[in-house]
GROMACS .gro file of C-alpha atoms in nm:
model
  184
    1MET     CA    1  -7.839  -2.988  -2.901
    2GLU     CA    2  -8.121  -2.747  -2.985
    3THR     CA    3  -8.073  -2.538  -3.297
    4LEU     CA    4  -8.240  -2.211  -3.380
    5PRO     CA    5  -8.432  -2.164  -3.701
    6PRO     CA    6  -8.220  -1.982  -3.962
    7THR     CA    7  -8.453  -1.682  -3.973
    8SER     CA    8  -8.402  -1.597  -3.606
    9ARG     CA    9  -8.027  -1.561  -3.567
   10LEU     CA   10  -8.073  -1.314  -3.285
   11SER     CA   11  -8.323  -1.524  -3.100
   12ALA     CA   12  -8.194  -1.649  -2.769
   13HIS     CA   13  -8.274  -1.957  -2.567
   14VAL     CA   14  -8.364  -1.780  -2.243
   15PRO     CA   15  -8.220  -1.951  -1.937
   16SER     CA   16  -8.456  -2.065  -1.661
   17LEU     CA   17  -8.292  -1.821  -1.416
   18SER     CA   18  -8.396  -1.455  -1.420
   19PHE     CA   19  -8.133  -1.182  -1.418
   20GLY     CA   20  -8.199  -1.110  -1.050
   21GLU     CA   21  -8.185  -1.477  -0.949
   22LEU     CA   22  -7.846  -1.517  -1.118
   23SER     CA   23  -7.713  -1.214  -0.936
   24ASN     CA   24  -7.844  -1.339  -0.601
   25LEU     CA   25  -7.675  -1.673  -0.657
   26LEU     CA   26  -7.345  -1.505  -0.732
   27ARG     CA   27  -7.364  -1.270  -0.437
   28SER     CA   28  -7.418  -1.554  -0.191
   29GLU     CA   29  -7.092  -1.718  -0.303
   30LEU     CA   30  -6.863  -1.415  -0.281
   31ALA     CA   31  -6.596  -1.349  -0.022
   32ASP     CA   32  -6.438  -1.024  -0.145
   33GLU     CA   33  -6.607  -0.689  -0.071
   34ASP     CA   34  -6.540  -0.551  -0.420
   35SER     CA   35  -6.690  -0.868  -0.566
   36ARG     CA   36  -6.994  -0.827  -0.343
   37GLN     CA   37  -7.039  -0.462  -0.441
   38LEU     CA   38  -7.001  -0.540  -0.811
   39SER     CA   39  -7.245  -0.826  -0.784
   40GLU     CA   40  -7.504  -0.611  -0.608
   41ASP     CA   41  -7.467  -0.346  -0.878
   42MET     CA   42  -7.500  -0.616  -1.142
   43GLN     CA   43  -7.824  -0.719  -0.971
   44HIS     CA   44  -7.948  -0.360  -1.005
   45LEU     CA   45  -7.845  -0.370  -1.373
   46ALA     CA   46  -8.023  -0.704  -1.417
   47LEU     CA   47  -8.345  -0.583  -1.261
   48GLN     CA   48  -8.341  -0.274  -1.483
   49ALA     CA   49  -8.284  -0.497  -1.788
   50GLU     CA   50  -8.577  -0.718  -1.688
   51GLY     CA   51  -8.794  -0.409  -1.660
   52VAL     CA   52  -8.694  -0.280  -2.001
   53ALA     CA   53  -8.750  -0.619  -2.164
   54ALA     CA   54  -9.096  -0.637  -2.002
   55GLY     CA   55  -9.174  -0.284  -2.118
   56LEU     CA   56  -9.068  -0.368  -2.475
   57ARG     CA   57  -9.305  -0.666  -2.469
   58LEU     CA   58  -9.591  -0.435  -2.376
   59ASP     CA   59  -9.523  -0.148  -2.617
   60ARG     CA   60  -9.237  -0.066  -2.851
   61ARG     CA   61  -9.367   0.277  -2.955
   62ARG     CA   62  -9.098   0.541  -2.919
   63GLU     CA   63  -9.285   0.755  -2.669
   64TYR     CA   64  -9.317   0.459  -2.431
   65ALA     CA   65  -8.999   0.260  -2.493
   66ALA     CA   66  -8.742   0.539  -2.538
   67PRO     CA   67  -8.762   0.654  -2.170
   68LEU     CA   68  -8.704   0.294  -2.060
   69LEU     CA   69  -8.396   0.267  -2.276
   70MET     CA   70  -8.271   0.607  -2.155
   71ASP     CA   71  -8.305   0.489  -1.794
   72MET     CA   72  -8.110   0.178  -1.890
   73LEU     CA   73  -7.835   0.397  -2.033
   74ASN     CA   74  -7.812   0.581  -1.702
   75VAL     CA   75  -7.790   0.258  -1.505
   76LEU     CA   76  -7.523   0.126  -1.746
   77ARG     CA   77  -7.324   0.448  -1.713
   78ASP     CA   78  -7.329   0.429  -1.331
   79HIS     CA   79  -7.238   0.062  -1.338
   80ARG     CA   80  -6.951   0.125  -1.575
   81THR     CA   81  -6.819   0.395  -1.338
   82LEU     CA   82  -6.817   0.137  -1.058
   83VAL     CA   83  -6.629  -0.111  -1.281
   84VAL     CA   84  -6.373   0.150  -1.391
   85ASN     CA   85  -6.306   0.232  -1.026
   86LEU     CA   86  -6.225  -0.126  -0.928
   87GLY     CA   87  -5.871  -0.194  -0.801
   88LEU     CA   88  -5.563  -0.294  -0.992
   89ASP     CA   89  -5.615  -0.661  -0.915
   90TRP     CA   90  -5.932  -0.644  -1.126
   91ARG     CA   91  -5.777  -0.450  -1.413
   92GLY     CA   92  -5.509  -0.708  -1.456
   93LEU     CA   93  -5.761  -0.972  -1.551
   94TYR     CA   94  -5.830  -1.041  -1.918
   95GLU     CA   95  -6.204  -1.062  -1.837
   96TYR     CA   96  -6.203  -0.706  -1.702
   97ALA     CA   97  -6.139  -0.561  -2.050
   98GLY     CA   98  -6.401  -0.800  -2.193
   99TYR     CA   99  -6.662  -0.679  -1.949
  100LEU     CA  100  -6.588  -0.313  -2.011
  101GLN     CA  101  -6.617  -0.383  -2.386
  102ALA     CA  102  -6.951  -0.560  -2.333
  103LEU     CA  103  -7.082  -0.265  -2.127
  104ASN     CA  104  -6.969  -0.015  -2.389
  105ASN     CA  105  -7.123  -0.228  -2.671
  106PHE     CA  106  -7.454  -0.243  -2.480
  107ARG     CA  107  -7.455   0.133  -2.441
  108VAL     CA  108  -7.377   0.186  -2.811
  109LEU     CA  109  -7.651  -0.055  -2.918
  110ILE     CA  110  -7.907   0.123  -2.701
  111GLY     CA  111  -7.803   0.451  -2.860
  112GLN     CA  112  -7.840   0.301  -3.206
  113TRP     CA  113  -8.181   0.160  -3.118
  114LEU     CA  114  -8.291   0.502  -2.997
  115LEU     CA  115  -8.164   0.679  -3.310
  116ASP     CA  116  -8.293   0.424  -3.563
  117VAL     CA  117  -8.611   0.601  -3.674
  118ASP     CA  118  -8.831   0.518  -3.967
  119PRO     CA  119  -8.993   0.854  -4.047
  120TRP     CA  120  -9.276   0.684  -4.244
  121GLY     CA  121  -9.313   0.384  -4.015
  122SER     CA  122  -9.519   0.298  -3.714
  123GLY     CA  123  -9.319   0.494  -3.459
  124GLU     CA  124  -9.194   0.173  -3.301
  125LEU     CA  125  -8.836   0.117  -3.201
  126HIS     CA  126  -8.668  -0.148  -3.414
  127VAL     CA  127  -8.537  -0.342  -3.113
  128THR     CA  128  -8.734  -0.645  -3.010
  129PRO     CA  129  -8.756  -0.764  -2.649
  130GLU     CA  130  -8.568  -1.078  -2.755
  131GLU     CA  131  -8.282  -0.876  -2.906
  132PHE     CA  132  -8.257  -0.661  -2.595
  133THR     CA  133  -8.266  -0.962  -2.366
  134LEU     CA  134  -7.993  -1.136  -2.568
  135VAL     CA  135  -7.758  -0.837  -2.536
  136ALA     CA  136  -7.839  -0.793  -2.166
  137TRP     CA  137  -7.768  -1.158  -2.088
  138ARG     CA  138  -7.444  -1.148  -2.287
  139THR     CA  139  -7.331  -0.838  -2.099
  140LEU     CA  140  -7.424  -0.980  -1.759
  141GLY     CA  141  -7.255  -1.307  -1.855
  142GLU     CA  142  -6.932  -1.117  -1.913
  143GLY     CA  143  -6.968  -0.957  -1.570
  144THR     CA  144  -7.039  -1.291  -1.410
  145LEU     CA  145  -6.727  -1.436  -1.569
  146LEU     CA  146  -6.522  -1.140  -1.440
  147VAL     CA  147  -6.643  -1.191  -1.085
  148ASP     CA  148  -6.586  -1.564  -1.102
  149VAL     CA  149  -6.232  -1.532  -1.240
  150HIS     CA  150  -6.150  -1.268  -0.979
  151GLU     CA  151  -6.278  -1.492  -0.698
  152GLN     CA  152  -6.064  -1.778  -0.833
  153TRP     CA  153  -5.763  -1.550  -0.850
  154LEU     CA  154  -5.817  -1.448  -0.487
  155ALA     CA  155  -5.848  -1.811  -0.379
  156ARG     CA  156  -5.523  -1.902  -0.558
  157GLU     CA  157  -5.347  -1.603  -0.410
  158GLU     CA  158  -5.462  -1.698  -0.062
  159ALA     CA  159  -5.353  -2.059  -0.114
  160ALA     CA  160  -5.013  -1.967  -0.254
  161GLY     CA  161  -4.933  -1.700   0.000
  162SER     CA  162  -4.843  -1.339  -0.065
  163ASP     CA  163  -4.590  -1.423  -0.342
  164PHE     CA  164  -4.858  -1.537  -0.583
  165GLY     CA  165  -4.825  -1.340  -0.904
  166ALA     CA  166  -4.486  -1.192  -0.804
  167LEU     CA  167  -4.239  -1.166  -1.088
  168THR     CA  168  -3.929  -1.376  -1.083
  169GLU     CA  169  -3.588  -1.214  -1.154
  170PRO     CA  170  -3.577  -1.330  -1.521
  171GLN     CA  171  -3.931  -1.194  -1.572
  172LYS     CA  172  -3.834  -0.860  -1.413
  173GLU     CA  173  -3.527  -0.837  -1.637
  174ARG     CA  174  -3.726  -0.911  -1.954
  175ALA     CA  175  -3.993  -0.659  -1.857
  176LEU     CA  176  -3.727  -0.390  -1.792
  177GLN     CA  177  -3.564  -0.464  -2.132
  178TRP     CA  178  -3.902  -0.445  -2.303
  179TRP     CA  179  -3.983  -0.116  -2.135
  180GLN     CA  180  -3.650   0.037  -2.232
  181LYS     CA  181  -3.705  -0.067  -2.597
  182LEU     CA  182  -4.038   0.109  -2.590
  183ARG     CA  183  -3.889   0.431  -2.458
  184ARG     CA  184  -3.638   0.454  -2.741
   0.00000   0.00000   0.00000
């Protein structure tokens, strides 16, 4: 197993697939319309992230890089809106909350990178292309996991019939008791 040097904790081993290629692969395997729409929007997010990373490699000066990061914030905001508007079957998944958290963390980090100014420094943003790429891949990985788990859930539901995920009587009774305790 390859290890990273101790001085580059944030360095990432970049996969051989690009963001866009990963999204295309996912989209070709999807059966659900919401999954397809989310995957297409993730592709847009991935392409934007590739553009920002490429821009940061060229020039990290604030006047050049800040607009790229601001555009990324807009794309993230729009993508998050799409995710928030997914149906209840998505929201019940553990990975849904993880992906929303990753999207929010990405947005916060970009804001911090934009605000982190050294008044006596070179005028460069403190984010490196490698750091940005690492966070982008992590975020897109969370989204990929969400889509995959949702697709698996749909396949199990289809295989088990319409009763998949339905509560049994004892489960309903326990849930009702729990809810009544909360209301007291």
